[in-house]
Every structure is written in structure tokens, then in C-alpha cells.
Amino acid sequence: MRKKQLLFVAYYDENFGEVLPYALNLAKMLNEGITILLIYKKRITERFEKLMTAITFAEAGEEKTARQLMKEKIVKDEKIVSLLKKFTQKDVNVDVCTAKADVLSAIKTFFRQKITVDMVLLSPCVTDNANMKTRELNRLVKTISRPIVTMAKPTL
């Protein structure tokens, strides 16, 4: 029998501390594991500009500054490790994956690799502020034969 699993989709740079506990509690109540799919939303031009800036610093003899600019991946990996440490003491099996694509492509790619997901939870930042258009959400619903839950930010 396969282990049930939820897929929680969030942007890497968002503060999902308010909604992640909800997703973890849902996984615990349903006796399921959870995979957190972190999506990098940096644009190619931003990455290119950062690379060009690092090259400029390196050419000017500022190798230390250039290395700091290029070490961004190490800092990102530390965030993933801290996320795993923070939530491994729970009774939920937590896994973290990353993707460098738009939300729709990242989820489709994830489903090509893992088909054990029973439900998709979209964090508020993914669906708020026109980050994901209604047309994209409808296409996602048609493409994936799993329930998709859009989450809202908690309000007081």
C-alpha cells in the first residue's frame, strides 16, 4: 500500500510560517506525509544581472564580493535544512523539493516524477496578487486529477 501524501506549494522567498503549520496539521490529521515544493520565482534577467555583477567584481579584483554573490545557493540550501529540522519532530513525514519554474510547470514536472500525491495545497502567496491567473488555475485543475486547495492568509 502506498503512503498518502500532500503537496504544499509555496514560493521560496515567501514567509509561509503562518500557513505551513496548518498544512502540517492537515497532513497529521489525514495520517499523510507532506512534500513542500519551494518555487524560485527569480527571473532569468535577475539571475543574469547577478552573474554579470559578480563577474564585474571579480574583474575589479574583488573576488570576495564576487564569491558572496555566487554563494546564494548555499544560503538557500541552509533554509531547506532548517525547515526540515524544524518540522521533523512532528508526527508527519516531511520532504522538501525545489523548482526553478513557474507554478504550473513546477507542479506538472513534480507529478511526472511522483504520483503518490493525493492533494495539492497552494500557499496564499501563490494565488494572491495575480501570481497565478484564473486561467492557469483552471488548466492546473484539468491537468492534475487531484483536489487542489487554495489557502488564504489568516486574518484577525
mmCIF file with all atom_site columns, C-alpha atoms in Angstrom:
data_model
loop_
_atom_site.group_PDB
_atom_site.id
_atom_site.type_symbol
_atom_site.label_atom_id
_atom_site.label_alt_id
_atom_site.label_comp_id
_atom_site.label_asym_id
_atom_site.label_entity_id
_atom_site.label_seq_id
_atom_site.pdbx_PDB_ins_code
_atom_site.Cartn_x
_atom_site.Cartn_y
_atom_site.Cartn_z
_atom_site.occupancy
_atom_site.B_iso_or_equiv
_atom_site.pdbx_formal_charge
_atom_site.auth_seq_id
_atom_site.auth_comp_id
_atom_site.auth_asym_id
_atom_site.auth_atom_id
_atom_site.pdbx_PDB_model_num
ATOM 1   C CA . MET A 1 1   ? 0.000  0.000  0.000   1.00 0.00 ? 1   MET A CA 1
ATOM 2   C CA . ARG A 1 2   ? 1.400  3.381  -0.953  1.00 0.00 ? 2   ARG A CA 1
ATOM 3   C CA . LYS A 1 3   ? 1.841  6.150  1.592   1.00 0.00 ? 3   LYS A CA 1
ATOM 4   C CA . LYS A 1 4   ? -0.572 9.031  1.138   1.00 0.00 ? 4   LYS A CA 1
ATOM 5   C CA . GLN A 1 5   ? 0.988  12.425 0.658   1.00 0.00 ? 5   GLN A CA 1
ATOM 6   C CA . LEU A 1 6   ? 0.056  16.116 0.436   1.00 0.00 ? 6   LEU A CA 1
ATOM 7   C CA . LEU A 1 7   ? 1.903  18.585 -1.778  1.00 0.00 ? 7   LEU A CA 1
ATOM 8   C CA . PHE A 1 8   ? 2.313  22.079 -0.291  1.00 0.00 ? 8   PHE A CA 1
ATOM 9   C CA . VAL A 1 9   ? 3.374  24.597 -2.965  1.00 0.00 ? 9   VAL A CA 1
ATOM 10  C CA . ALA A 1 10  ? 4.995  27.878 -1.895  1.00 0.00 ? 10  ALA A CA 1
ATOM 11  C CA . TYR A 1 11  ? 7.462  30.421 -3.188  1.00 0.00 ? 11  TYR A CA 1
ATOM 12  C CA . TYR A 1 12  ? 10.935 30.066 -1.744  1.00 0.00 ? 12  TYR A CA 1
ATOM 13  C CA . ASP A 1 13  ? 11.195 33.678 -0.623  1.00 0.00 ? 13  ASP A CA 1
ATOM 14  C CA . GLU A 1 14  ? 7.741  33.956 0.950   1.00 0.00 ? 14  GLU A CA 1
ATOM 15  C CA . ASN A 1 15  ? 7.125  33.876 4.688   1.00 0.00 ? 15  ASN A CA 1
ATOM 16  C CA . PHE A 1 16  ? 4.965  30.784 4.959   1.00 0.00 ? 16  PHE A CA 1
ATOM 17  C CA . GLY A 1 17  ? 5.341  30.448 8.727   1.00 0.00 ? 17  GLY A CA 1
ATOM 18  C CA . GLU A 1 18  ? 1.655  31.229 9.226   1.00 0.00 ? 18  GLU A CA 1
ATOM 19  C CA . VAL A 1 19  ? 0.259  28.680 6.769   1.00 0.00 ? 19  VAL A CA 1
ATOM 20  C CA . LEU A 1 20  ? 2.803  25.851 6.967   1.00 0.00 ? 20  LEU A CA 1
ATOM 21  C CA . PRO A 1 21  ? 1.637  24.741 10.452  1.00 0.00 ? 21  PRO A CA 1
ATOM 22  C CA . TYR A 1 22  ? -1.893 24.446 9.026   1.00 0.00 ? 22  TYR A CA 1
ATOM 23  C CA . ALA A 1 23  ? -0.623 22.260 6.185   1.00 0.00 ? 23  ALA A CA 1
ATOM 24  C CA . LEU A 1 24  ? 1.353  20.098 8.622   1.00 0.00 ? 24  LEU A CA 1
ATOM 25  C CA . ASN A 1 25  ? -1.642 19.697 10.941  1.00 0.00 ? 25  ASN A CA 1
ATOM 26  C CA . LEU A 1 26  ? -3.807 18.735 7.970   1.00 0.00 ? 26  LEU A CA 1
ATOM 27  C CA . ALA A 1 27  ? -1.266 16.090 6.961   1.00 0.00 ? 27  ALA A CA 1
ATOM 28  C CA . LYS A 1 28  ? -1.152 14.816 10.540  1.00 0.00 ? 28  LYS A CA 1
ATOM 29  C CA . MET A 1 29  ? -4.970 14.623 10.810  1.00 0.00 ? 29  MET A CA 1
ATOM 30  C CA . LEU A 1 30  ? -5.216 12.780 7.495   1.00 0.00 ? 30  LEU A CA 1
ATOM 31  C CA . ASN A 1 31  ? -2.335 10.487 8.517   1.00 0.00 ? 31  ASN A CA 1
ATOM 32  C CA . GLU A 1 32  ? -0.353 11.524 5.457   1.00 0.00 ? 32  GLU A CA 1
ATOM 33  C CA . GLY A 1 33  ? 3.139  12.737 4.690   1.00 0.00 ? 33  GLY A CA 1
ATOM 34  C CA . ILE A 1 34  ? 3.795  16.139 3.155   1.00 0.00 ? 34  ILE A CA 1
ATOM 35  C CA . THR A 1 35  ? 6.123  17.363 0.441   1.00 0.00 ? 35  THR A CA 1
ATOM 36  C CA . ILE A 1 36  ? 6.926  21.066 0.409   1.00 0.00 ? 36  ILE A CA 1
ATOM 37  C CA . LEU A 1 37  ? 7.595  22.277 -3.137  1.00 0.00 ? 37  LEU A CA 1
ATOM 38  C CA . LEU A 1 38  ? 9.532  25.544 -2.973  1.00 0.00 ? 38  LEU A CA 1
ATOM 39  C CA . ILE A 1 39  ? 9.472  27.509 -6.200  1.00 0.00 ? 39  ILE A CA 1
ATOM 40  C CA . TYR A 1 40  ? 12.151 30.038 -7.076  1.00 0.00 ? 40  TYR A CA 1
ATOM 41  C CA . LYS A 1 41  ? 10.462 32.876 -8.917  1.00 0.00 ? 41  LYS A CA 1
ATOM 42  C CA . LYS A 1 42  ? 13.550 34.794 -9.923  1.00 0.00 ? 42  LYS A CA 1
ATOM 43  C CA . ARG A 1 43  ? 13.503 35.793 -13.490 1.00 0.00 ? 43  ARG A CA 1
ATOM 44  C CA . ILE A 1 44  ? 16.256 34.963 -15.903 1.00 0.00 ? 44  ILE A CA 1
ATOM 45  C CA . THR A 1 45  ? 17.170 38.622 -16.253 1.00 0.00 ? 45  THR A CA 1
ATOM 46  C CA . GLU A 1 46  ? 17.670 38.940 -12.496 1.00 0.00 ? 46  GLU A CA 1
ATOM 47  C CA . ARG A 1 47  ? 19.956 35.903 -12.442 1.00 0.00 ? 47  ARG A CA 1
ATOM 48  C CA . PHE A 1 48  ? 21.847 37.229 -15.459 1.00 0.00 ? 48  PHE A CA 1
ATOM 49  C CA . GLU A 1 49  ? 22.280 40.631 -13.787 1.00 0.00 ? 49  GLU A CA 1
ATOM 50  C CA . LYS A 1 50  ? 23.572 38.976 -10.617 1.00 0.00 ? 50  LYS A CA 1
ATOM 51  C CA . LEU A 1 51  ? 26.041 36.898 -12.623 1.00 0.00 ? 51  LEU A CA 1
ATOM 52  C CA . MET A 1 52  ? 27.241 39.952 -14.551 1.00 0.00 ? 52  MET A CA 1
ATOM 53  C CA . THR A 1 53  ? 27.653 41.868 -11.280 1.00 0.00 ? 53  THR A CA 1
ATOM 54  C CA . ALA A 1 54  ? 29.745 39.035 -9.842  1.00 0.00 ? 54  ALA A CA 1
ATOM 55  C CA . ILE A 1 55  ? 31.898 38.986 -12.988 1.00 0.00 ? 55  ILE A CA 1
ATOM 56  C CA . THR A 1 56  ? 32.398 42.755 -12.738 1.00 0.00 ? 56  THR A CA 1
ATOM 57  C CA . PHE A 1 57  ? 33.524 42.469 -9.112  1.00 0.00 ? 57  PHE A CA 1
ATOM 58  C CA . ALA A 1 58  ? 35.870 39.596 -9.997  1.00 0.00 ? 58  ALA A CA 1
ATOM 59  C CA . GLU A 1 59  ? 37.442 41.587 -12.844 1.00 0.00 ? 59  GLU A CA 1
ATOM 60  C CA . ALA A 1 60  ? 37.936 44.551 -10.496 1.00 0.00 ? 60  ALA A CA 1
ATOM 61  C CA . GLY A 1 61  ? 39.872 42.364 -8.062  1.00 0.00 ? 61  GLY A CA 1
ATOM 62  C CA . GLU A 1 62  ? 37.011 41.999 -5.583  1.00 0.00 ? 62  GLU A CA 1
ATOM 63  C CA . GLU A 1 63  ? 36.961 38.197 -5.576  1.00 0.00 ? 63  GLU A CA 1
ATOM 64  C CA . LYS A 1 64  ? 35.489 38.068 -2.064  1.00 0.00 ? 64  LYS A CA 1
ATOM 65  C CA . THR A 1 65  ? 32.440 40.105 -3.101  1.00 0.00 ? 65  THR A CA 1
ATOM 66  C CA . ALA A 1 66  ? 32.035 38.032 -6.271  1.00 0.00 ? 66  ALA A CA 1
ATOM 67  C CA . ARG A 1 67  ? 32.098 34.823 -4.224  1.00 0.00 ? 67  ARG A CA 1
ATOM 68  C CA . GLN A 1 68  ? 29.461 36.205 -1.854  1.00 0.00 ? 68  GLN A CA 1
ATOM 69  C CA . LEU A 1 69  ? 27.169 36.925 -4.780  1.00 0.00 ? 69  LEU A CA 1
ATOM 70  C CA . MET A 1 70  ? 27.647 33.421 -6.124  1.00 0.00 ? 70  MET A CA 1
ATOM 71  C CA . LYS A 1 71  ? 27.097 31.735 -2.714  1.00 0.00 ? 71  LYS A CA 1
ATOM 72  C CA . GLU A 1 72  ? 23.356 32.362 -2.829  1.00 0.00 ? 72  GLU A CA 1
ATOM 73  C CA . LYS A 1 73  ? 22.714 28.669 -3.473  1.00 0.00 ? 73  LYS A CA 1
ATOM 74  C CA . ILE A 1 74  ? 24.464 27.700 -0.233  1.00 0.00 ? 74  ILE A CA 1
ATOM 75  C CA . VAL A 1 75  ? 22.220 30.059 1.746   1.00 0.00 ? 75  VAL A CA 1
ATOM 76  C CA . LYS A 1 76  ? 19.148 28.605 0.009   1.00 0.00 ? 76  LYS A CA 1
ATOM 77  C CA . ASP A 1 77  ? 20.212 25.080 0.948   1.00 0.00 ? 77  ASP A CA 1
ATOM 78  C CA . GLU A 1 78  ? 20.561 26.169 4.590   1.00 0.00 ? 78  GLU A CA 1
ATOM 79  C CA . LYS A 1 79  ? 16.939 27.378 4.550   1.00 0.00 ? 79  LYS A CA 1
ATOM 80  C CA . ILE A 1 80  ? 15.801 23.961 3.370   1.00 0.00 ? 80  ILE A CA 1
ATOM 81  C CA . VAL A 1 81  ? 17.863 22.194 6.056   1.00 0.00 ? 81  VAL A CA 1
ATOM 82  C CA . SER A 1 82  ? 16.471 24.459 8.786   1.00 0.00 ? 82  SER A CA 1
ATOM 83  C CA . LEU A 1 83  ? 12.945 23.841 7.516   1.00 0.00 ? 83  LEU A CA 1
ATOM 84  C CA . LEU A 1 84  ? 13.477 20.084 7.712   1.00 0.00 ? 84  LEU A CA 1
ATOM 85  C CA . LYS A 1 85  ? 14.975 20.316 11.217  1.00 0.00 ? 85  LYS A CA 1
ATOM 86  C CA . LYS A 1 86  ? 12.109 22.464 12.440  1.00 0.00 ? 86  LYS A CA 1
ATOM 87  C CA . PHE A 1 87  ? 9.382  20.069 11.363  1.00 0.00 ? 87  PHE A CA 1
ATOM 88  C CA . THR A 1 88  ? 10.941 16.602 11.621  1.00 0.00 ? 88  THR A CA 1
ATOM 89  C CA . GLN A 1 89  ? 9.973  16.259 15.288  1.00 0.00 ? 89  GLN A CA 1
ATOM 90  C CA . LYS A 1 90  ? 6.310  16.290 14.250  1.00 0.00 ? 90  LYS A CA 1
ATOM 91  C CA . ASP A 1 91  ? 4.478  13.034 13.565  1.00 0.00 ? 91  ASP A CA 1
ATOM 92  C CA . VAL A 1 92  ? 4.486  13.868 9.863   1.00 0.00 ? 92  VAL A CA 1
ATOM 93  C CA . ASN A 1 93  ? 6.932  12.688 7.230   1.00 0.00 ? 93  ASN A CA 1
ATOM 94  C CA . VAL A 1 94  ? 8.241  15.941 5.666   1.00 0.00 ? 94  VAL A CA 1
ATOM 95  C CA . ASP A 1 95  ? 10.114 16.190 2.371   1.00 0.00 ? 95  ASP A CA 1
ATOM 96  C CA . VAL A 1 96  ? 11.296 19.367 0.634   1.00 0.00 ? 96  VAL A CA 1
ATOM 97  C CA . CYS A 1 97  ? 11.743 19.797 -3.131  1.00 0.00 ? 97  CYS A CA 1
ATOM 98  C CA . THR A 1 98  ? 12.695 22.864 -5.133  1.00 0.00 ? 98  THR A CA 1
ATOM 99  C CA . ALA A 1 99  ? 11.888 24.013 -8.645  1.00 0.00 ? 99  ALA A CA 1
ATOM 100 C CA . LYS A 1 100 ? 13.021 26.867 -10.850 1.00 0.00 ? 100 LYS A CA 1
ATOM 101 C CA . ALA A 1 101 ? 9.937  27.343 -12.981 1.00 0.00 ? 101 ALA A CA 1
ATOM 102 C CA . ASP A 1 102 ? 6.508  28.878 -12.922 1.00 0.00 ? 102 ASP A CA 1
ATOM 103 C CA . VAL A 1 103 ? 3.972  27.253 -10.596 1.00 0.00 ? 103 VAL A CA 1
ATOM 104 C CA . LEU A 1 104 ? 2.106  25.341 -13.291 1.00 0.00 ? 104 LEU A CA 1
ATOM 105 C CA . SER A 1 105 ? 5.256  23.872 -14.862 1.00 0.00 ? 105 SER A CA 1
ATOM 106 C CA . ALA A 1 106 ? 6.763  23.020 -11.477 1.00 0.00 ? 106 ALA A CA 1
ATOM 107 C CA . ILE A 1 107 ? 3.674  21.114 -10.346 1.00 0.00 ? 107 ILE A CA 1
ATOM 108 C CA . LYS A 1 108 ? 3.362  19.284 -13.675 1.00 0.00 ? 108 LYS A CA 1
ATOM 109 C CA . THR A 1 109 ? 7.027  18.266 -13.509 1.00 0.00 ? 109 THR A CA 1
ATOM 110 C CA . PHE A 1 110 ? 6.614  17.138 -9.917  1.00 0.00 ? 110 PHE A CA 1
ATOM 111 C CA . PHE A 1 111 ? 3.636  14.947 -10.859 1.00 0.00 ? 111 PHE A CA 1
ATOM 112 C CA . ARG A 1 112 ? 5.630  13.341 -13.670 1.00 0.00 ? 112 ARG A CA 1
ATOM 113 C CA . GLN A 1 113 ? 8.182  12.255 -11.055 1.00 0.00 ? 113 GLN A CA 1
ATOM 114 C CA . LYS A 1 114 ? 5.903  11.409 -8.105  1.00 0.00 ? 114 LYS A CA 1
ATOM 115 C CA . ILE A 1 115 ? 2.352  10.207 -8.470  1.00 0.00 ? 115 ILE A CA 1
ATOM 116 C CA . THR A 1 116 ? 1.709  9.419  -4.803  1.00 0.00 ? 116 THR A CA 1
ATOM 117 C CA . VAL A 1 117 ? 0.262  12.866 -4.050  1.00 0.00 ? 117 VAL A CA 1
ATOM 118 C CA . ASP A 1 118 ? -3.392 12.895 -3.010  1.00 0.00 ? 118 ASP A CA 1
ATOM 119 C CA . MET A 1 119 ? -3.978 16.641 -2.584  1.00 0.00 ? 119 MET A CA 1
ATOM 120 C CA . VAL A 1 120 ? -2.274 19.896 -3.598  1.00 0.00 ? 120 VAL A CA 1
ATOM 121 C CA . LEU A 1 121 ? -2.234 22.854 -1.196  1.00 0.00 ? 121 LEU A CA 1
ATOM 122 C CA . LEU A 1 122 ? -1.365 26.206 -2.768  1.00 0.00 ? 122 LEU A CA 1
ATOM 123 C CA . SER A 1 123 ? 0.005  28.780 -0.322  1.00 0.00 ? 123 SER A CA 1
ATOM 124 C CA . PRO A 1 124 ? -1.629 32.225 -0.234  1.00 0.00 ? 124 PRO A CA 1
ATOM 125 C CA . CYS A 1 125 ? 1.301  33.917 -1.990  1.00 0.00 ? 125 CYS A CA 1
ATOM 126 C CA . VAL A 1 126 ? 0.966  31.561 -4.947  1.00 0.00 ? 126 VAL A CA 1
ATOM 127 C CA . THR A 1 127 ? -2.635 32.574 -5.628  1.00 0.00 ? 127 THR A CA 1
ATOM 128 C CA . ASP A 1 128 ? -2.696 36.156 -4.263  1.00 0.00 ? 128 ASP A CA 1
ATOM 129 C CA . ASN A 1 129 ? -1.891 39.324 -6.203  1.00 0.00 ? 129 ASN A CA 1
ATOM 130 C CA . ALA A 1 130 ? -2.414 37.713 -9.609  1.00 0.00 ? 130 ALA A CA 1
ATOM 131 C CA . ASN A 1 131 ? 0.655  35.473 -9.187  1.00 0.00 ? 131 ASN A CA 1
ATOM 132 C CA . MET A 1 132 ? -1.483 32.704 -10.626 1.00 0.00 ? 132 MET A CA 1
ATOM 133 C CA . LYS A 1 133 ? -4.200 33.707 -13.035 1.00 0.00 ? 133 LYS A CA 1
ATOM 134 C CA . THR A 1 134 ? -7.602 32.027 -13.062 1.00 0.00 ? 134 THR A CA 1
ATOM 135 C CA . ARG A 1 135 ? -6.830 30.544 -16.468 1.00 0.00 ? 135 ARG A CA 1
ATOM 136 C CA . GLU A 1 136 ? -3.662 28.898 -15.103 1.00 0.00 ? 136 GLU A CA 1
ATOM 137 C CA . LEU A 1 137 ? -5.539 27.552 -12.094 1.00 0.00 ? 137 LEU A CA 1
ATOM 138 C CA . ASN A 1 138 ? -8.237 26.090 -14.362 1.00 0.00 ? 138 ASN A CA 1
ATOM 139 C CA . ARG A 1 139 ? -5.561 24.498 -16.544 1.00 0.00 ? 139 ARG A CA 1
ATOM 140 C CA . LEU A 1 140 ? -3.958 23.015 -13.433 1.00 0.00 ? 140 LEU A CA 1
ATOM 141 C CA . VAL A 1 141 ? -7.291 21.558 -12.310 1.00 0.00 ? 141 VAL A CA 1
ATOM 142 C CA . LYS A 1 142 ? -7.777 19.948 -15.740 1.00 0.00 ? 142 LYS A CA 1
ATOM 143 C CA . THR A 1 143 ? -4.220 18.625 -15.928 1.00 0.00 ? 143 THR A CA 1
ATOM 144 C CA . ILE A 1 144 ? -3.975 17.130 -12.452 1.00 0.00 ? 144 ILE A CA 1
ATOM 145 C CA . SER A 1 145 ? -6.628 14.710 -11.327 1.00 0.00 ? 145 SER A CA 1
ATOM 146 C CA . ARG A 1 146 ? -6.161 15.586 -7.635  1.00 0.00 ? 146 ARG A CA 1
ATOM 147 C CA . PRO A 1 147 ? -8.013 18.015 -5.372  1.00 0.00 ? 147 PRO A CA 1
ATOM 148 C CA . ILE A 1 148 ? -6.407 21.470 -5.322  1.00 0.00 ? 148 ILE A CA 1
ATOM 149 C CA . VAL A 1 149 ? -6.866 23.605 -2.221  1.00 0.00 ? 149 VAL A CA 1
ATOM 150 C CA . THR A 1 150 ? -6.066 27.309 -2.322  1.00 0.00 ? 150 THR A CA 1
ATOM 151 C CA . MET A 1 151 ? -5.201 28.728 1.067   1.00 0.00 ? 151 MET A CA 1
ATOM 152 C CA . ALA A 1 152 ? -5.925 32.231 2.331   1.00 0.00 ? 152 ALA A CA 1
ATOM 153 C CA . LYS A 1 153 ? -3.807 34.222 4.752   1.00 0.00 ? 153 LYS A CA 1
ATOM 154 C CA . PRO A 1 154 ? -5.143 34.100 8.290   1.00 0.00 ? 154 PRO A CA 1
ATOM 155 C CA . THR A 1 155 ? -6.846 37.335 9.323   1.00 0.00 ? 155 THR A CA 1
ATOM 156 C CA . LEU A 1 156 ? -7.633 38.585 12.791  1.00 0.00 ? 156 LEU A CA 1
#
